[in-house]
């Protein structure tokens, strides 16, 4: 199943925290151009998988290749081409949003200032205030701008919709879909917000018991007895199936 | 490289407030010092001390905060997903700590001089210069401090806790080093702290700790969620290192401290025979290449049966307090042995007394006691009527005081070494005195002096073990003279090419040993001055040890290394210890 | 051109986003908003306007092409096919009939008699006509 356009290629990945095995010989493949939703229960290891892909966490076993690079060995080089929005975003107290973006921009050779401005406008983000004073939603938007402004080939989003109001969610979805205007860009989104995922994603990967149980087109997650796509029901159904 | 600079600049910007506050605190502290202390010397000393303390304090502070605060708040996690390697992140923190520490130290020194110019005068400035210069060698401590604090800062999430734990870590290291220096002293390696050794040692230590920090940080970066993993990864190399060092040191130490009688590396230090000639105590030590021996082990040997017992490891045989001869032991005057601490051989562990019995010996162990030890110091060579004291001169030399206890007469002999230049004889009141080149009898009662022997050039006097005779050596000859009468006991022997010494004995016999210098083929000669017996032996040239046991013969180390017993005519009786 | 396709996708709705897009497109063609031979907005543009994954939009385009509603001319874009209006009208009618069937089924379950159902229908139709006339007068 390995194709030349494989953006992420994970084989036999295992990650253990203290006594708990979070990811258990996980196999995962991500092709270019898709927006894949990574779904699963709370605490199943979705954020962990993302951190392994970006090189913030070492695998205990298995091989990981992102954009053809090993996140551990070539972490710095890889992260220049990957946009990552984590669930937590902390900076020094007195730093303003503008200062933060200026600081971050120095690390990315592909930083596009025009794109940064466009995104800030689209997301209605004010850069003057201090990051510590920004609302949760504004902070999430700032993180997204920092991740998108350097036009990454791979975008990893960890709960980008959580805690946002409707308008902010639309803005985030808009930014992500706008990012896809260039061919070949790939997105991996972790979220619990099924509605937003149905909008933004075209593929779904279900993480369960440390492995990717199912990885398919969004359309195929059809629930029994209801017309069309019902991701939520599909998730519940999948759980029931594995329990029975 | 550029990303490191960007990170450093950012950190400097973020820590602007703390840096300024620290600089202000420094200024205030030094101003306070100048206000509080009175005289020029006191204020300058205090200011220099304050500068040293402040430099250390700010180094500790900024180094402790290098990771702790940021990792706790999540800022480190945010930085770690930027396109920077963990190496760059670590390096940037290191640069930050180094530059900030340097800047604060320089500022402190600058403020110090400014205060001197503002409030001080030429005298205080001079004091300040000297005092400050005295602290310069301590600058090597700052990198170690910074390294330890950075390491602690990785493991502990609160900067304050990092400060405390780094101080604990350093105290621990200091304790280990202190213990290590004792081991090394035992091994003969001189670790007196000098600036060179300290600076080298500190830089090595700092580098080691920093390497440890970098290693654990790189591992830690991978496991930001699992703090326990980080601590383990940082600690295990250090733990292994300490264990290996400990095991190696212990093994080496044991090798140095224990000496087996049969060991080819063992040399005879001293020996003491019981008055009845049945038993002999031997002190042996390892001869090391450096020439400094390790502490001795004391063994007890039954000359008849060959049975042996280890008395002290390490330990010392207590010998004559003025001369280096043995003190023969009996049930009235037991053998006295000191037992030292195996970990620090300079420390006394216990006192051991051995009493000879008919079939065996009895060992009695006492706890170390300065009073008891004082009472144990004895000499054979001073007769009962006199008491001799060695005193330190005001000018740093020695003088001897002889007291005729019964008569209450006291005589001070300046610039003399007790017993080596002043020797009370068996006749009450008569003292044999080597005064410059003349050997005289001095009567303490009348003060009269009789010439015994005139020396030539450099003249030395060497009393026999019992003090009844002396060997007078000049540049020309050795002459054996009876201490009491002054009569010459034998025709003099030439000094050139020969060395004449008394043989140690467990009785009052007067026996000399003639050794040919520089001619290993020429055997040594033993001459009993009273009985006229003489014979030749072939001893080990490097171990000039000879003990006469009145009832049995002579014990010495043969050229082949064996400890042998020959009879009073020089014929081999048996090999006591084979090497 | 994109402004002609004025609809939104509701991800929480009954139907999947792709179904909503397909339905909206068919309606636009059936009602004449989009005429045969007219060029459709690019997949990416529509995705941005409607806030749906471009691949999803592209899939809709391909499905409609397969059904004969759209035709793609390489290099030119995607256009409304010649016989599209008729196809779409038929499709819309099918869909409406399905929804009507569902409505009737629900009404029956609620306890309405067939006569009542018919009455409801006529009343609703009357309401709509009067509302249209009122809107037209203004």
Coordinates of N, CA and C in Angstrom, one line a residue, chain B residues 272-471:
Chain B
X272 N 59.2 -6.1 66.4 CA 59.5 -6.0 67.8 C 59.3 -7.4 68.4
X273 N 60.4 -7.9 69.1 CA 60.3 -9.2 69.7 C 59.9 -9.2 71.1
X274 N 59.3 -10.2 71.6 CA 59.0 -10.3 73.0 C 60.2 -10.6 73.8
X275 N 60.2 -10.2 75.1 CA 61.5 -10.3 75.9 C 61.9 -11.7 76.0
X276 N 61.0 -12.6 76.0 CA 61.4 -14.0 76.1 C 61.8 -14.6 74.8
X277 N 61.7 -13.9 73.7 CA 62.2 -14.3 72.4 C 61.2 -15.3 71.8
X278 N 60.0 -15.5 72.3 CA 59.1 -16.5 71.7 C 58.4 -16.0 70.5
X279 N 58.0 -14.7 70.6 CA 57.1 -14.1 69.5 C 57.7 -12.9 69.0
X280 N 57.3 -12.6 67.7 CA 57.8 -11.4 67.1 C 56.6 -10.7 66.4
X281 N 56.5 -9.4 66.6 CA 55.5 -8.6 65.8 C 56.2 -8.0 64.6
X282 N 55.5 -8.1 63.5 CA 56.1 -7.6 62.2 C 55.1 -6.5 61.6
X283 N 55.7 -5.4 61.2 CA 54.9 -4.4 60.5 C 55.4 -4.4 59.1
X284 N 54.5 -4.7 58.2 CA 54.9 -4.8 56.7 C 54.0 -3.8 56.0
X285 N 54.5 -3.3 54.9 CA 53.7 -2.4 54.0 C 54.0 -2.7 52.6
X286 N 53.1 -2.2 51.7 CA 53.4 -2.3 50.3 C 54.3 -1.3 49.8
X287 N 55.3 -1.6 49.1 CA 56.2 -0.6 48.5 C 55.6 -0.2 47.2
X288 N 55.2 1.0 47.0 CA 54.7 1.5 45.8 C 55.7 2.2 44.9
X289 N 55.5 2.3 43.7 CA 56.4 2.9 42.8 C 56.8 4.3 43.2
X290 N 55.8 5.0 43.7 CA 56.0 6.4 44.1 C 57.0 6.6 45.2
X291 N 57.3 5.5 45.9 CA 58.2 5.6 47.0 C 57.5 5.8 48.4
X292 N 56.3 6.4 48.3 CA 55.5 6.5 49.5 C 54.8 5.2 49.8
X293 N 55.0 4.7 50.9 CA 54.3 3.4 51.2 C 52.9 3.6 51.5
X294 N 52.2 2.5 51.6 CA 50.8 2.5 52.1 C 51.0 2.3 53.6
X295 N 49.9 2.4 54.3 CA 50.0 2.2 55.7 C 50.4 0.7 56.0
X296 N 51.0 0.5 57.1 CA 51.5 -0.9 57.4 C 50.4 -1.8 58.0
X297 N 50.6 -3.1 57.8 CA 49.8 -4.1 58.4 C 50.6 -4.7 59.5
X298 N 50.1 -5.0 60.7 CA 50.9 -5.5 61.8 C 50.5 -7.0 62.0
X299 N 51.4 -7.8 61.9 CA 51.2 -9.3 62.1 C 52.0 -9.7 63.4
X300 N 51.5 -10.8 64.0 CA 52.2 -11.4 65.1 C 52.6 -12.8 64.7
X301 N 53.8 -13.2 65.0 CA 54.3 -14.5 64.5 C 54.9 -15.3 65.7
X302 N 54.6 -16.5 65.8 CA 55.2 -17.4 66.8 C 56.4 -18.0 66.2
X303 N 57.6 -17.7 66.8 CA 58.8 -18.1 66.2 C 59.0 -19.6 66.2
X304 N 58.4 -20.3 67.2 CA 58.5 -21.7 67.3 C 57.6 -22.4 66.4
X305 N 56.3 -22.2 66.5 CA 55.4 -22.9 65.7 C 55.1 -22.3 64.3
X306 N 55.4 -21.1 64.2 CA 55.1 -20.4 62.9 C 53.7 -19.9 62.8
X307 N 52.9 -20.0 63.8 CA 51.6 -19.5 63.8 C 51.6 -18.0 63.7
X308 N 50.6 -17.5 63.0 CA 50.6 -16.0 62.8 C 49.2 -15.5 63.0
X309 N 49.1 -14.2 63.3 CA 47.8 -13.6 63.5 C 47.9 -12.1 63.0
X310 N 46.9 -11.7 62.4 CA 46.9 -10.3 61.9 C 46.3 -9.4 63.1
X311 N 47.1 -8.4 63.5 CA 46.7 -7.6 64.6 C 46.0 -6.3 64.1
X312 N 46.6 -5.7 63.1 CA 46.0 -4.4 62.7 C 46.2 -4.2 61.2
X313 N 45.1 -3.7 60.6 CA 45.2 -3.5 59.1 C 44.3 -2.3 58.8
X314 N 44.9 -1.1 58.6 CA 46.3 -0.8 58.8 C 46.6 -0.4 60.2
X315 N 47.9 -0.5 60.5 CA 48.3 -0.2 61.9 C 49.7 0.2 62.0
X316 N 50.2 0.4 63.2 CA 51.6 0.8 63.5 C 52.0 0.1 64.8
X317 N 53.3 -0.3 64.7 CA 53.9 -0.7 66.0 C 54.4 0.5 66.7
X318 N 54.1 0.5 68.0 CA 54.6 1.7 68.8 C 56.1 1.4 69.1
X319 N 57.0 2.2 68.7 CA 58.4 2.0 69.1 C 58.9 3.1 70.0
X320 N 60.2 3.0 70.2 CA 60.9 4.0 71.1 C 60.5 5.4 70.6
X321 N 60.1 6.2 71.6 CA 59.6 7.5 71.2 C 60.7 8.5 70.7
X322 N 62.0 8.2 71.1 CA 63.0 9.1 70.6 C 63.9 8.4 69.5
X323 N 64.2 7.1 69.8 CA 65.0 6.4 68.8 C 64.0 5.5 68.0
X324 N 64.5 5.0 66.9 CA 63.5 4.3 66.1 C 63.6 2.8 66.4
X325 N 64.1 2.4 67.5 CA 64.2 1.0 67.8 C 63.0 0.5 68.5
X326 N 62.9 -0.9 68.5 CA 61.7 -1.5 69.0 C 61.7 -1.4 70.6
X327 N 60.5 -1.6 71.1 CA 60.4 -1.8 72.5 C 60.0 -3.2 72.8
X328 N 61.0 -4.0 73.4 CA 60.6 -5.4 73.7 C 59.5 -5.5 74.7
X329 N 58.7 -6.6 74.5 CA 57.5 -6.6 75.3 C 57.4 -7.9 76.1
X330 N 56.7 -7.7 77.3 CA 56.6 -8.8 78.2 C 55.2 -8.7 78.9
X331 N 54.9 -9.5 79.9 CA 53.6 -9.4 80.6 C 53.5 -8.1 81.3
X332 N 54.7 -7.5 81.8 CA 54.7 -6.2 82.5 C 54.6 -5.1 81.6
X333 N 55.3 -5.2 80.4 CA 55.2 -4.1 79.5 C 54.7 -4.7 78.1
X334 N 53.4 -4.7 77.9 CA 52.8 -5.4 76.8 C 53.2 -4.7 75.5
X335 N 53.1 -5.4 74.4 CA 53.3 -4.9 73.1 C 52.2 -3.9 72.8
X336 N 52.5 -2.7 72.3 CA 51.5 -1.7 72.0 C 51.5 -1.5 70.5
X337 N 50.2 -1.7 70.0 CA 50.0 -1.5 68.5 C 48.8 -0.5 68.3
X338 N 49.0 0.4 67.3 CA 47.9 1.3 67.0 C 47.1 0.8 65.8
X339 N 45.8 0.8 65.9 CA 45.1 0.4 64.7 C 44.4 1.6 64.1
X340 N 44.7 1.8 62.8 CA 44.1 3.0 62.1 C 42.9 2.7 61.3
X341 N 42.2 3.7 60.9 CA 41.0 3.6 60.2 C 41.3 3.2 58.7
X342 N 40.8 2.1 58.2 CA 41.1 1.7 56.9 C 40.7 2.7 55.8
X343 N 39.7 3.5 56.1 CA 39.3 4.5 55.1 C 40.1 5.8 55.2
X344 N 40.6 6.1 56.4 CA 41.5 7.2 56.5 C 42.6 6.8 57.5
X345 N 43.7 6.4 56.9 CA 44.7 5.7 57.8 C 45.3 6.7 58.7
X346 N 45.1 8.0 58.6 CA 45.6 8.9 59.6 C 44.8 8.9 60.8
X347 N 43.6 8.4 60.8 CA 42.8 8.4 61.9 C 43.0 7.1 62.8
X348 N 43.0 7.3 64.1 CA 43.2 6.2 65.0 C 41.9 5.5 65.3
X349 N 41.8 4.2 65.1 CA 40.6 3.5 65.4 C 40.6 2.9 66.8
X350 N 41.6 2.2 67.2 CA 41.7 1.6 68.5 C 43.2 1.3 68.9
X351 N 43.3 1.0 70.2 CA 44.7 0.7 70.7 C 44.7 -0.7 71.1
X352 N 45.8 -1.4 70.7 CA 45.9 -2.9 71.0 C 47.1 -3.2 71.9
X353 N 46.8 -4.0 72.9 CA 47.9 -4.5 73.7 C 48.0 -6.0 73.6
X354 N 49.2 -6.4 73.5 CA 49.5 -7.9 73.4 C 50.4 -8.3 74.5
X355 N 49.9 -9.3 75.2 CA 50.7 -9.9 76.3 C 51.2 -11.3 76.0
X356 N 52.4 -11.6 76.1 CA 52.9 -12.9 75.7 C 52.6 -13.9 76.9
X357 N 52.2 -15.1 76.4 CA 51.9 -16.2 77.4 C 52.8 -17.3 77.1
X358 N 52.7 -18.4 77.8 CA 53.6 -19.5 77.7 C 53.4 -20.2 76.3
X359 N 52.1 -20.4 76.0 CA 51.9 -21.1 74.7 C 51.5 -20.1 73.6
X360 N 50.9 -19.0 74.0 CA 50.4 -18.1 73.0 C 50.3 -16.7 73.5
X361 N 49.6 -15.8 72.9 CA 49.6 -14.4 73.3 C 48.1 -14.0 73.5
X362 N 48.0 -13.0 74.3 CA 46.6 -12.5 74.5 C 46.5 -11.1 73.9
X363 N 45.5 -10.9 73.2 CA 45.3 -9.6 72.5 C 44.2 -8.8 73.3
X364 N 44.4 -7.6 73.6 CA 43.4 -6.7 74.3 C 43.2 -5.5 73.5
X365 N 42.0 -5.2 73.1 CA 41.7 -4.1 72.3 C 41.0 -3.0 73.1
X366 N 41.5 -1.8 72.9 CA 40.9 -0.6 73.7 C 40.5 0.4 72.7
X367 N 39.4 1.1 73.0 CA 39.0 2.2 72.1 C 40.1 3.3 72.1
X368 N 40.1 4.1 71.0 CA 41.1 5.1 70.8 C 40.9 6.2 71.9
X369 N 42.0 6.5 72.5 CA 42.0 7.4 73.6 C 43.3 8.2 73.7
X370 N 43.2 9.5 73.6 CA 44.4 10.3 73.5 C 45.2 10.2 74.8
X371 N 44.5 10.1 75.9 CA 45.2 10.1 77.2 C 45.9 8.8 77.4
X372 N 45.3 7.7 77.0 CA 45.9 6.4 77.1 C 47.1 6.3 76.2
X373 N 46.9 6.8 75.0 CA 48.0 6.8 74.0 C 49.2 7.6 74.5
X374 N 48.9 8.7 75.2 CA 50.0 9.5 75.7 C 50.8 8.7 76.7
X375 N 50.1 7.9 77.5 CA 50.8 7.2 78.6 C 51.6 6.0 77.9
X376 N 51.3 5.6 76.7 CA 52.0 4.5 76.1 C 53.3 4.9 75.5
X377 N 53.5 6.2 75.3 CA 54.8 6.6 74.6 C 55.9 6.4 75.6
X378 N 56.9 5.6 75.2 CA 58.0 5.2 76.1 C 59.3 5.1 75.4
X379 N 60.3 5.0 76.1 CA 61.7 4.9 75.6 C 62.5 3.9 76.5
X380 N 63.4 3.2 75.8 CA 64.3 2.3 76.6 C 65.5 3.0 77.0
X381 N 65.9 4.0 76.3 CA 67.3 4.5 76.4 C 67.5 5.5 77.5
X382 N 66.4 5.9 78.2 CA 66.6 6.8 79.3 C 66.6 6.1 80.7
X383 N 67.6 6.3 81.4 CA 67.7 5.5 82.7 C 66.7 6.1 83.7
X384 N 66.5 5.4 84.8 CA 65.4 5.7 85.7 C 65.6 7.1 86.4
X385 N 66.8 7.5 86.7 CA 67.0 8.7 87.5 C 66.6 9.9 86.7
X386 N 66.6 9.9 85.4 CA 66.4 11.1 84.6 C 65.1 11.1 83.9
X387 N 64.6 12.3 83.7 CA 63.5 12.4 82.8 C 63.9 13.4 81.7
X388 N 63.6 13.1 80.5 CA 64.0 13.9 79.4 C 62.8 14.5 78.7
X389 N 63.0 15.8 78.3 CA 61.9 16.4 77.6 C 62.5 17.2 76.4
X390 N 61.8 17.1 75.3 CA 62.2 17.8 74.1 C 61.3 19.0 74.0
X391 N 62.0 20.2 73.8 CA 61.2 21.4 73.7 C 61.5 22.1 72.4
X392 N 60.4 22.8 72.0 CA 60.6 23.7 70.8 C 61.2 25.0 71.2
X393 N 62.2 25.4 70.5 CA 62.8 26.7 70.7 C 62.0 27.8 70.2
X394 N 62.2 29.0 70.7 CA 61.5 30.2 70.2 C 61.9 30.4 68.7
X395 N 63.1 30.1 68.4 CA 63.6 30.3 67.1 C 63.2 29.2 66.1
X396 N 62.5 28.2 66.6 CA 62.1 27.1 65.8 C 62.9 25.8 65.9
X397 N 64.0 25.9 66.6 CA 64.8 24.7 66.8 C 64.3 23.9 68.0
X398 N 65.1 22.9 68.4 CA 64.8 22.1 69.5 C 65.8 22.3 70.6
X399 N 65.4 22.1 71.9 CA 66.3 22.0 73.0 C 65.9 20.9 73.9
X400 N 66.8 20.3 74.6 CA 66.5 19.2 75.5 C 66.6 19.7 76.9
X401 N 65.6 19.2 77.7 CA 65.7 19.5 79.1 C 65.8 18.1 79.9
X402 N 66.9 18.0 80.7 CA 67.1 16.8 81.5 C 66.8 17.2 82.9
X403 N 66.0 16.4 83.5 CA 65.7 16.6 84.9 C 66.1 15.5 85.8
X404 N 67.0 15.8 86.8 CA 67.4 14.8 87.8 C 66.3 14.8 88.9
X405 N 65.3 13.9 88.7 CA 64.1 14.0 89.5 C 64.4 14.0 91.0
X406 N 65.3 13.0 91.5 CA 65.6 12.9 92.9 C 66.1 14.2 93.5
X407 N 67.1 14.8 92.7 CA 67.8 16.0 93.3 C 67.0 17.2 92.9
X408 N 66.2 17.1 92.0 CA 65.4 18.3 91.6 C 66.3 19.2 90.7
X409 N 67.3 18.7 90.1 CA 68.2 19.5 89.2 C 67.7 19.4 87.8
X410 N 67.7 20.6 87.2 CA 67.2 20.6 85.8 C 68.3 21.3 84.9
X411 N 68.5 20.7 83.8 CA 69.5 21.4 82.9 C 68.9 21.5 81.5
X412 N 69.1 22.6 80.9 CA 68.6 22.8 79.5 C 69.7 22.8 78.6
X413 N 69.6 22.0 77.6 CA 70.7 21.9 76.5 C 70.1 22.5 75.3
X414 N 70.5 23.7 74.9 CA 69.9 24.4 73.8 C 70.4 23.8 72.5
X415 N 69.6 23.9 71.4 CA 70.0 23.4 70.1 C 70.4 22.0 70.1
X416 N 69.7 21.2 70.8 CA 70.1 19.7 70.8 C 68.8 18.9 70.6
X417 N 69.0 17.7 70.0 CA 67.9 16.8 69.8 C 68.0 15.7 70.9
X418 N 66.9 15.6 71.6 CA 67.0 14.6 72.8 C 67.4 13.3 72.3
X419 N 68.4 12.7 73.1 CA 69.0 11.4 72.9 C 69.9 11.3 71.7
X420 N 69.7 12.2 70.7 CA 70.6 12.1 69.6 C 71.8 13.0 69.8
X421 N 71.6 13.9 70.7 CA 72.8 14.8 71.1 C 73.0 14.9 72.6
X422 N 71.9 14.5 73.3 CA 72.0 14.6 74.8 C 71.5 13.2 75.3
X423 N 72.3 12.5 76.0 CA 71.9 11.1 76.4 C 72.3 10.9 77.9
X424 N 71.3 10.8 78.8 CA 71.7 10.5 80.2 C 72.3 9.1 80.3
X425 N 73.3 9.0 81.1 CA 74.0 7.7 81.2 C 73.5 7.0 82.4
X426 N 74.0 5.7 82.6 CA 73.5 4.9 83.8 C 74.0 5.5 85.1
X427 N 75.0 6.4 85.1 CA 75.5 7.0 86.4 C 74.6 8.2 86.5
X428 N 74.0 8.3 87.7 CA 73.0 9.4 88.0 C 73.8 10.7 87.8
X429 N 73.2 11.6 87.1 CA 73.7 13.0 87.0 C 74.7 13.1 85.8
X430 N 75.1 12.0 85.3 CA 76.1 12.1 84.2 C 75.4 12.1 82.9
X431 N 75.6 13.1 82.0 CA 74.9 13.1 80.7 C 76.0 13.2 79.6
X432 N 75.8 12.4 78.6 CA 76.7 12.4 77.5 C 76.1 13.4 76.5
X433 N 77.0 14.3 76.1 CA 76.5 15.4 75.3 C 77.4 15.7 74.1
X434 N 76.8 15.7 72.9 CA 77.5 16.0 71.7 C 77.4 17.5 71.5
X435 N 78.4 18.2 71.9 CA 78.4 19.6 71.8 C 79.2 20.0 70.6
X436 N 78.6 20.5 69.5 CA 79.3 20.7 68.2 C 80.1 19.5 67.8
X437 N 81.4 19.6 67.9 CA 82.2 18.5 67.5 C 82.8 17.7 68.6
X438 N 82.5 18.1 69.8 CA 83.1 17.4 70.9 C 82.0 16.6 71.7
X439 N 82.4 15.4 72.0 CA 81.6 14.5 72.8 C 82.1 14.6 74.3
X440 N 81.2 15.1 75.1 CA 81.6 15.3 76.5 C 80.7 14.6 77.5
X441 N 81.2 14.4 78.7 CA 80.4 14.0 79.8 C 80.1 15.2 80.6
X442 N 78.9 15.4 80.9 CA 78.5 16.6 81.7 C 77.9 16.2 83.0
X443 N 78.5 16.7 84.1 CA 78.0 16.3 85.4 C 76.9 17.4 85.8
X444 N 75.7 16.9 86.0 CA 74.6 17.9 86.3 C 74.8 18.5 87.7
X445 N 75.4 17.8 88.6 CA 75.6 18.3 89.9 C 76.6 19.4 89.9
X446 N 77.8 19.1 89.5 CA 78.8 20.1 89.6 C 78.9 21.0 88.3
X447 N 78.4 20.5 87.2 CA 78.5 21.3 86.0 C 79.8 21.0 85.3
X448 N 80.7 20.1 85.8 CA 82.0 19.8 85.2 C 81.8 19.0 83.9
X449 N 82.7 19.2 83.0 CA 82.7 18.5 81.8 C 84.0 17.8 81.5
X450 N 83.9 16.6 81.0 CA 85.0 15.8 80.6 C 84.9 15.4 79.2
X451 N 86.0 15.6 78.5 CA 86.0 15.3 77.0 C 86.1 13.8 76.9
X452 N 85.2 13.3 76.1 CA 85.2 11.8 75.8 C 85.9 11.6 74.5
X453 N 85.4 12.3 73.5 CA 85.9 12.1 72.1 C 85.8 13.4 71.3
X454 N 86.9 13.6 70.5 CA 86.8 14.8 69.7 C 86.4 14.3 68.3
X455 N 85.5 15.0 67.7 CA 85.0 14.6 66.3 C 85.8 15.4 65.3
X456 N 85.5 15.1 64.0 CA 86.1 15.8 62.9 C 85.0 16.1 61.9
X457 N 85.0 17.4 61.4 CA 84.0 17.7 60.4 C 82.6 17.5 61.0
X458 N 81.7 16.9 60.2 CA 80.3 16.7 60.6 C 80.3 15.5 61.5
X459 N 79.9 15.7 62.7 CA 79.9 14.6 63.7 C 78.5 14.3 64.1
X460 N 78.2 13.0 64.2 CA 76.9 12.6 64.7 C 77.0 11.6 65.7
X461 N 76.0 11.5 66.6 CA 76.0 10.5 67.7 C 74.7 9.7 67.5
X462 N 74.9 8.3 67.6 CA 73.7 7.5 67.5 C 73.7 6.5 68.7
X463 N 72.7 6.6 69.6 CA 72.7 5.7 70.8 C 72.3 4.3 70.3
X464 N 72.7 3.3 71.1 CA 72.2 2.0 70.9 C 70.8 1.8 71.4
X465 N 70.1 0.7 71.1 CA 68.7 0.6 71.5 C 68.6 0.7 73.0
X466 N 69.5 0.2 73.8 CA 69.3 0.3 75.2 C 69.9 1.6 75.8
X467 N 70.6 2.3 75.0 CA 71.2 3.6 75.4 C 72.5 3.4 76.2
X468 N 73.1 2.2 76.2 CA 74.3 2.0 77.0 C 75.5 2.3 76.1
X469 N 75.4 2.5 74.8 CA 76.6 2.8 74.0 C 76.2 3.8 72.9
X470 N 77.1 4.5 72.3 CA 76.8 5.3 71.2 C 77.8 5.1 70.1
X471 N 77.3 5.3 68.9 CA 78.2 5.3 67.7 C 78.5 6.7 67.3

